[in-house]
Every structure is written in C-alpha cells, then in structure tokens.
Amino acid sequence: ALGRIAANGHLHKGAKPVHWCTDCGSALAEAEVEYADKTSFSIDVRFTVADEAELLKRVPEAAGNGDIAVVIWTTTPWTLPSNLALAVGPDIEYAVMEEPDGQRYLLAEARLDAYERELAEARRVGTVAGADLVGRSYRPMFPYFADTPNAFQVLAADFVSTEDGTGVVHMAPGFSAVTSSPASTIFPAVGSTSFSTTLPIVDLPQPDSPTSPSVSPRRTSNESPSTARTWARAPFSACRPALTSK
C-alpha cells in the first residue's frame, strides 16, 4: 500500500528541524520531548542594515550619520549563530529611532512604549511599512554562514506580531519549523530534495573552545531574567552592550 502511495506521487521527500539530544548526539521523537516551565533570559539584538541607500529610498527622512540597525528580541540566543534571515509583518508600521550619537534603530511602531526606557534619549525620524523592508539586506552577526546564497535579508511572514518583542523575528531555519517555512522561499535547501548536507546549525563547541560564542545579557538585581534586556553589538564573542538596563 505504501509503495502505491509513493508511486502515485503522494509522498514528498524533504527536510525539517527535529529535536536533538545534546547528550546522546541523536534525534528525538516528538513523543520523547517533555516540556516544563522555564524562566529564560531575553535579549534584544541589533542587525546593521547593509544596503542603507536602498532603505533610505523608502524612508528618506531617516537619513543620518550613524548605522541603521533592525532590532530583534529573542529568548533563544543560542540560535543566533545560525541566523539566516529576519522576518517582518508586511502590514506593520516600523519606526526609525535616532540616538544622540547618530545610531538609528528600527522596530515596530506599536512596540515603542515597551522600549520607552531603552529609547529614552532617542527621537523618531521616520516610519516605514514592513512591506518596504522586505528584500533589504543586513550584515551577518557571525561569519559561519556569511557565504550562504540569498541569506541575510528581510522576509515577510504572517506570524510576525506586535504582541511582544520588537515586531521583527530572527530566523534560524535549522532550529525552528516555524521559521523554516518562509525561509524555504529563498533557501532552496530548506525542505527540498536538494538538501545536500544539513541546515546551517553551528556545531556544539567544546567547553573550553576559544571560538565558542559567549552571550552574557546584563540585568539589574530587581529584574527577572525574562525581562532583562541588552541590545548587544555583534559579535557576541566580543559583546559590548549598546543599550543596557539602568
């Protein structure tokens, strides 16, 4: 019966992220995964726009002397070395905020109140629709996949919301079935039979490896880990927070 189903073209060969046991070094069935509540650090990270001139064609009033950076929020910073894209909501409005030193940050207009403290000294210099951000490129945070074709650009995704975070989602397709779906539109290897090796996932480093990236979000004594924020410069191996909790 299965042979007839396959012969009729109803089975499709592809690839998807799976749960992985770091102790055993093998895949886990979904039935083997047990979930528990966990308080995690969250971190806000800036990705510097690489084609600023193209972006400014959509929002010329945001021109300035410093870099423009798209800000993301994540509770899974260990996936950042495998970042390949950023996702925005095409119908979401994004504000460009400029710091006194000229650095400009781009995040959802609806999330500005949530970042009132971090942006206390910033002024709004422009607004751009998410649809106009699609296709913009940015500088990779880590060098591991810098040569990946079509990588490090902004994509449109309907799962992006303004309920939390910055309204921008960091995408590491090798870690998430959710982010691998829109990523498949620009990475042919995602979910296809041309899957020659694996999705880009950084190997687990040895404990004392000098190349092991270090992520150290800062928080004050009266903050819970889940609300602590650091807007970090890349790379994390030389983490210099750009905006820190006061």
mmCIF file of C-alpha atoms in Angstrom:
data_model
loop_
_atom_site.group_PDB
_atom_site.id
_atom_site.type_symbol
_atom_site.label_atom_id
_atom_site.label_comp_id
_atom_site.label_asym_id
_atom_site.label_seq_id
_atom_site.Cartn_x
_atom_site.Cartn_y
_atom_site.Cartn_z
ATOM 1 C CA ALA A 1 0.000 0.000 0.000
ATOM 2 C CA LEU A 2 2.774 2.439 0.900
ATOM 3 C CA GLY A 3 4.553 1.606 -2.361
ATOM 4 C CA ARG A 4 1.451 2.521 -4.376
ATOM 5 C CA ILE A 5 1.095 5.774 -2.454
ATOM 6 C CA ALA A 6 4.705 6.648 -3.255
ATOM 7 C CA ALA A 7 4.334 5.586 -6.899
ATOM 8 C CA ASN A 8 1.349 7.892 -7.267
ATOM 9 C CA GLY A 9 3.418 10.832 -6.083
ATOM 10 C CA HIS A 10 1.692 11.358 -2.754
ATOM 11 C CA LEU A 11 4.874 11.166 -0.690
ATOM 12 C CA HIS A 12 7.320 14.028 -0.777
ATOM 13 C CA LYS A 13 10.899 13.824 0.371
ATOM 14 C CA GLY A 14 12.176 16.836 2.276
ATOM 15 C CA ALA A 15 13.803 18.002 5.455
ATOM 16 C CA LYS A 16 12.673 19.655 8.645
ATOM 17 C CA PRO A 17 14.187 20.598 12.008
ATOM 18 C CA VAL A 18 13.980 17.844 14.619
ATOM 19 C CA HIS A 19 14.506 17.732 18.357
ATOM 20 C CA TRP A 20 18.101 16.835 19.194
ATOM 21 C CA CYS A 21 19.632 15.304 22.299
ATOM 22 C CA THR A 22 22.936 17.013 23.058
ATOM 23 C CA ASP A 23 23.920 14.220 25.451
ATOM 24 C CA CYS A 24 23.255 11.327 23.074
ATOM 25 C CA GLY A 25 24.074 13.169 19.868
ATOM 26 C CA SER A 26 20.953 11.837 18.169
ATOM 27 C CA ALA A 27 17.482 12.927 17.127
ATOM 28 C CA LEU A 28 14.485 12.640 19.455
ATOM 29 C CA ALA A 29 10.934 11.710 18.559
ATOM 30 C CA GLU A 30 8.405 14.385 19.452
ATOM 31 C CA ALA A 31 6.828 11.912 21.904
ATOM 32 C CA GLU A 32 10.134 11.788 23.787
ATOM 33 C CA VAL A 33 10.197 15.521 24.465
ATOM 34 C CA GLU A 34 8.915 16.667 27.827
ATOM 35 C CA TYR A 35 8.158 20.325 28.405
ATOM 36 C CA ALA A 36 8.452 22.304 31.604
ATOM 37 C CA ASP A 37 8.082 25.956 32.512
ATOM 38 C CA LYS A 38 11.403 27.758 32.451
ATOM 39 C CA THR A 39 12.437 31.337 33.111
ATOM 40 C CA SER A 40 14.876 32.394 30.413
ATOM 41 C CA PHE A 41 16.915 35.443 29.587
ATOM 42 C CA SER A 42 15.579 37.543 26.759
ATOM 43 C CA ILE A 43 17.861 39.686 24.678
ATOM 44 C CA ASP A 44 17.394 42.426 22.099
ATOM 45 C CA VAL A 45 19.962 42.342 19.320
ATOM 46 C CA ARG A 46 20.653 44.787 16.555
ATOM 47 C CA PHE A 47 21.424 43.731 12.977
ATOM 48 C CA THR A 48 23.043 46.509 10.952
ATOM 49 C CA VAL A 49 21.438 47.246 7.586
ATOM 50 C CA ALA A 50 23.911 46.638 4.748
ATOM 51 C CA ASP A 51 22.075 48.399 1.914
ATOM 52 C CA GLU A 52 21.175 51.606 3.724
ATOM 53 C CA ALA A 53 20.906 53.594 0.495
ATOM 54 C CA GLU A 54 18.120 51.304 -0.737
ATOM 55 C CA LEU A 55 16.285 51.581 2.584
ATOM 56 C CA LEU A 56 16.502 55.369 2.540
ATOM 57 C CA LYS A 57 14.696 55.416 -0.813
ATOM 58 C CA ARG A 58 11.646 54.216 1.172
ATOM 59 C CA VAL A 59 12.225 56.485 4.163
ATOM 60 C CA PRO A 60 14.467 59.417 3.102
ATOM 61 C CA GLU A 61 13.693 61.419 6.230
ATOM 62 C CA ALA A 62 15.647 58.830 8.249
ATOM 63 C CA ALA A 63 18.987 59.778 6.666
ATOM 64 C CA GLY A 64 21.772 60.348 9.165
ATOM 65 C CA ASN A 65 25.411 59.736 10.056
ATOM 66 C CA GLY A 66 25.214 56.538 12.115
ATOM 67 C CA ASP A 67 24.262 52.999 11.196
ATOM 68 C CA ILE A 68 20.667 51.856 10.834
ATOM 69 C CA ALA A 69 20.023 48.628 12.723
ATOM 70 C CA VAL A 70 16.992 46.355 12.767
ATOM 71 C CA VAL A 71 16.337 45.243 16.351
ATOM 72 C CA ILE A 72 15.079 41.752 17.210
ATOM 73 C CA TRP A 73 14.001 40.206 20.510
ATOM 74 C CA THR A 74 14.625 36.572 21.334
ATOM 75 C CA THR A 75 14.569 34.173 24.268
ATOM 76 C CA THR A 76 16.753 31.689 22.367
ATOM 77 C CA PRO A 77 20.083 33.489 21.924
ATOM 78 C CA TRP A 78 21.885 30.196 21.285
ATOM 79 C CA THR A 79 20.240 30.122 17.834
ATOM 80 C CA LEU A 80 21.796 33.443 16.779
ATOM 81 C CA PRO A 81 24.964 31.901 15.265
ATOM 82 C CA SER A 82 22.680 30.137 12.765
ATOM 83 C CA ASN A 83 20.695 33.246 11.831
ATOM 84 C CA LEU A 84 19.941 33.435 8.121
ATOM 85 C CA ALA A 85 17.145 35.991 7.830
ATOM 86 C CA LEU A 86 14.857 38.432 9.632
ATOM 87 C CA ALA A 87 11.084 38.428 9.306
ATOM 88 C CA VAL A 88 8.736 41.420 9.448
ATOM 89 C CA GLY A 89 4.990 41.814 9.169
ATOM 90 C CA PRO A 90 4.249 43.391 5.772
ATOM 91 C CA ASP A 91 1.335 45.375 7.211
ATOM 92 C CA ILE A 92 3.170 46.504 10.344
ATOM 93 C CA GLU A 93 4.495 50.060 10.579
ATOM 94 C CA TYR A 94 8.112 50.345 11.755
ATOM 95 C CA ALA A 95 9.602 53.426 13.385
ATOM 96 C CA VAL A 96 13.162 54.638 12.880
ATOM 97 C CA MET A 97 14.546 55.991 16.157
ATOM 98 C CA GLU A 98 17.768 58.015 16.263
ATOM 99 C CA GLU A 99 20.075 58.238 19.281
ATOM 100 C CA PRO A 100 22.091 61.394 20.054
ATOM 101 C CA ASP A 101 25.222 59.672 18.697
ATOM 102 C CA GLY A 102 23.541 59.100 15.331
ATOM 103 C CA GLN A 103 22.826 55.385 15.749
ATOM 104 C CA ARG A 104 19.379 54.567 14.361
ATOM 105 C CA TYR A 105 17.178 51.674 15.435
ATOM 106 C CA LEU A 106 14.253 50.196 13.542
ATOM 107 C CA LEU A 107 11.419 48.453 15.403
ATOM 108 C CA ALA A 108 7.625 48.223 15.270
ATOM 109 C CA GLU A 109 5.803 51.474 15.977
ATOM 110 C CA ALA A 110 3.357 49.596 18.199
ATOM 111 C CA ARG A 111 6.230 48.461 20.441
ATOM 112 C CA LEU A 112 7.760 51.868 21.175
ATOM 113 C CA ASP A 113 6.043 52.163 24.552
ATOM 114 C CA ALA A 114 7.557 48.841 25.620
ATOM 115 C CA TYR A 115 11.028 50.215 24.863
ATOM 116 C CA GLU A 116 10.466 53.638 26.408
ATOM 117 C CA ARG A 117 13.375 53.225 28.813
ATOM 118 C CA GLU A 118 15.859 51.948 26.212
ATOM 119 C CA LEU A 119 14.898 54.723 23.790
ATOM 120 C CA ALA A 120 14.567 57.498 26.371
ATOM 121 C CA GLU A 121 17.056 59.753 24.568
ATOM 122 C CA ALA A 122 16.088 58.775 21.036
ATOM 123 C CA ARG A 123 13.914 60.778 18.667
ATOM 124 C CA ARG A 124 11.708 59.442 15.932
ATOM 125 C CA VAL A 125 12.991 60.340 12.476
ATOM 126 C CA GLY A 126 10.894 58.192 10.182
ATOM 127 C CA THR A 127 8.325 55.458 9.614
ATOM 128 C CA VAL A 128 8.412 52.664 7.066
ATOM 129 C CA ALA A 129 5.984 49.875 6.217
ATOM 130 C CA GLY A 130 7.093 46.304 6.723
ATOM 131 C CA ALA A 131 6.435 45.586 3.048
ATOM 132 C CA ASP A 132 9.073 48.190 2.161
ATOM 133 C CA LEU A 133 11.641 46.438 4.333
ATOM 134 C CA VAL A 134 11.300 43.125 2.502
ATOM 135 C CA GLY A 135 14.406 42.355 0.480
ATOM 136 C CA ARG A 136 16.702 44.665 2.433
ATOM 137 C CA SER A 137 19.991 43.052 3.386
ATOM 138 C CA TYR A 138 21.900 43.206 6.657
ATOM 139 C CA ARG A 139 25.343 42.272 7.914
ATOM 140 C CA PRO A 140 25.675 38.779 9.381
ATOM 141 C CA MET A 141 26.355 38.703 13.098
ATOM 142 C CA PHE A 142 28.688 35.724 12.856
ATOM 143 C CA PRO A 143 30.931 34.580 9.985
ATOM 144 C CA TYR A 144 29.794 30.932 9.924
ATOM 145 C CA PHE A 145 27.345 31.236 7.010
ATOM 146 C CA ALA A 146 28.372 34.561 5.506
ATOM 147 C CA ASP A 147 28.686 32.966 2.041
ATOM 148 C CA THR A 148 25.208 31.370 2.079
ATOM 149 C CA PRO A 149 23.361 32.381 -1.121
ATOM 150 C CA ASN A 150 20.322 34.626 -0.563
ATOM 151 C CA ALA A 151 20.913 34.812 3.183
ATOM 152 C CA PHE A 152 20.817 37.834 5.498
ATOM 153 C CA GLN A 153 17.831 39.615 4.066
ATOM 154 C CA VAL A 154 14.451 40.684 5.402
ATOM 155 C CA LEU A 155 11.460 38.458 4.615
ATOM 156 C CA ALA A 156 7.711 38.886 5.042
ATOM 157 C CA ALA A 157 5.925 36.460 7.360
ATOM 158 C CA ASP A 158 2.329 36.363 8.566
ATOM 159 C CA PHE A 159 3.287 35.021 12.012
ATOM 160 C CA VAL A 160 5.071 38.255 12.976
ATOM 161 C CA SER A 161 3.069 40.255 15.515
ATOM 162 C CA THR A 162 3.426 43.245 17.804
ATOM 163 C CA GLU A 163 2.233 41.457 20.938
ATOM 164 C CA ASP A 164 5.768 41.272 22.304
ATOM 165 C CA GLY A 165 9.359 41.864 21.282
ATOM 166 C CA THR A 166 10.199 44.390 18.567
ATOM 167 C CA GLY A 167 7.935 43.245 15.751
ATOM 168 C CA VAL A 168 10.901 41.623 13.995
ATOM 169 C CA VAL A 169 11.664 37.896 14.216
ATOM 170 C CA HIS A 170 15.175 36.440 13.992
ATOM 171 C CA MET A 171 15.124 33.351 11.775
ATOM 172 C CA ALA A 172 17.368 30.317 12.167
ATOM 173 C CA PRO A 173 15.623 27.703 9.968
ATOM 174 C CA GLY A 174 17.756 24.888 11.346
ATOM 175 C CA PHE A 175 16.182 25.334 14.767
ATOM 176 C CA SER A 176 12.531 26.001 14.018
ATOM 177 C CA ALA A 177 9.877 24.561 11.754
ATOM 178 C CA VAL A 178 8.045 27.902 12.018
ATOM 179 C CA THR A 179 10.927 29.942 10.647
ATOM 180 C CA SER A 180 11.933 27.281 8.113
ATOM 181 C CA SER A 181 8.651 27.739 6.235
ATOM 182 C CA PRO A 182 9.117 31.327 4.980
ATOM 183 C CA ALA A 183 12.858 30.709 4.700
ATOM 184 C CA SER A 184 12.203 27.986 2.121
ATOM 185 C CA THR A 185 11.265 30.717 -0.360
ATOM 186 C CA ILE A 186 14.865 31.930 -0.500
ATOM 187 C CA PHE A 187 16.862 28.883 0.627
ATOM 188 C CA PRO A 188 16.122 26.036 -1.824
ATOM 189 C CA ALA A 189 17.772 23.536 0.550
ATOM 190 C CA VAL A 190 15.106 24.082 3.178
ATOM 191 C CA GLY A 191 12.534 21.325 2.837
ATOM 192 C CA SER A 192 13.714 20.197 -0.597
ATOM 193 C CA THR A 193 15.336 17.115 -2.093
ATOM 194 C CA SER A 194 18.435 19.193 -2.899
ATOM 195 C CA PHE A 195 19.287 19.018 0.762
ATOM 196 C CA SER A 196 22.985 18.224 0.272
ATOM 197 C CA THR A 197 24.238 18.425 3.844
ATOM 198 C CA THR A 198 22.263 19.961 6.692
ATOM 199 C CA LEU A 199 20.571 23.191 7.537
ATOM 200 C CA PRO A 200 23.056 25.691 8.927
ATOM 201 C CA ILE A 201 23.484 24.815 12.582
ATOM 202 C CA VAL A 202 26.678 25.618 14.422
ATOM 203 C CA ASP A 203 28.220 22.518 15.980
ATOM 204 C CA LEU A 204 28.208 22.436 19.747
ATOM 205 C CA PRO A 205 31.605 23.830 20.839
ATOM 206 C CA GLN A 206 33.866 22.210 23.359
ATOM 207 C CA PRO A 207 33.538 23.788 26.825
ATOM 208 C CA ASP A 208 36.944 25.474 26.641
ATOM 209 C CA SER A 209 36.887 26.249 22.934
ATOM 210 C CA PRO A 210 38.252 29.746 22.181
ATOM 211 C CA THR A 211 35.762 30.007 19.308
ATOM 212 C CA SER A 212 32.747 29.391 21.477
ATOM 213 C CA PRO A 213 30.482 32.483 21.294
ATOM 214 C CA SER A 214 29.632 33.973 24.651
ATOM 215 C CA VAL A 215 26.272 35.586 25.313
ATOM 216 C CA SER A 216 26.047 37.459 28.585
ATOM 217 C CA PRO A 217 22.873 39.552 28.920
ATOM 218 C CA ARG A 218 23.015 42.033 31.771
ATOM 219 C CA ARG A 219 20.288 42.563 34.322
ATOM 220 C CA THR A 220 19.895 44.554 37.489
ATOM 221 C CA SER A 221 19.157 42.931 40.829
ATOM 222 C CA ASN A 222 15.480 43.853 40.781
ATOM 223 C CA GLU A 223 14.807 42.443 37.314
ATOM 224 C CA SER A 224 13.741 38.924 36.460
ATOM 225 C CA PRO A 225 15.735 37.122 33.748
ATOM 226 C CA SER A 226 12.709 37.099 31.468
ATOM 227 C CA THR A 227 12.544 40.890 31.367
ATOM 228 C CA ALA A 228 16.254 41.701 31.329
ATOM 229 C CA ARG A 229 17.363 43.391 28.128
ATOM 230 C CA THR A 230 20.651 44.089 26.466
ATOM 231 C CA TRP A 231 20.978 45.486 22.990
ATOM 232 C CA ALA A 232 24.246 43.856 22.053
ATOM 233 C CA ARG A 233 26.772 44.570 19.392
ATOM 234 C CA ALA A 234 27.879 41.714 17.178
ATOM 235 C CA PRO A 235 29.779 39.520 17.550
ATOM 236 C CA PHE A 236 28.797 38.213 20.941
ATOM 237 C CA SER A 237 32.323 36.866 21.452
ATOM 238 C CA ALA A 238 33.254 40.497 21.998
ATOM 239 C CA CYS A 239 29.917 41.614 23.414
ATOM 240 C CA ARG A 240 29.712 45.357 24.035
ATOM 241 C CA PRO A 241 26.176 46.346 25.000
ATOM 242 C CA ALA A 242 24.899 49.335 23.087
ATOM 243 C CA LEU A 243 21.911 49.875 25.346
ATOM 244 C CA THR A 244 21.756 48.365 28.789
ATOM 245 C CA SER A 245 19.265 48.333 31.624
ATOM 246 C CA LYS A 246 19.685 51.243 34.035
#
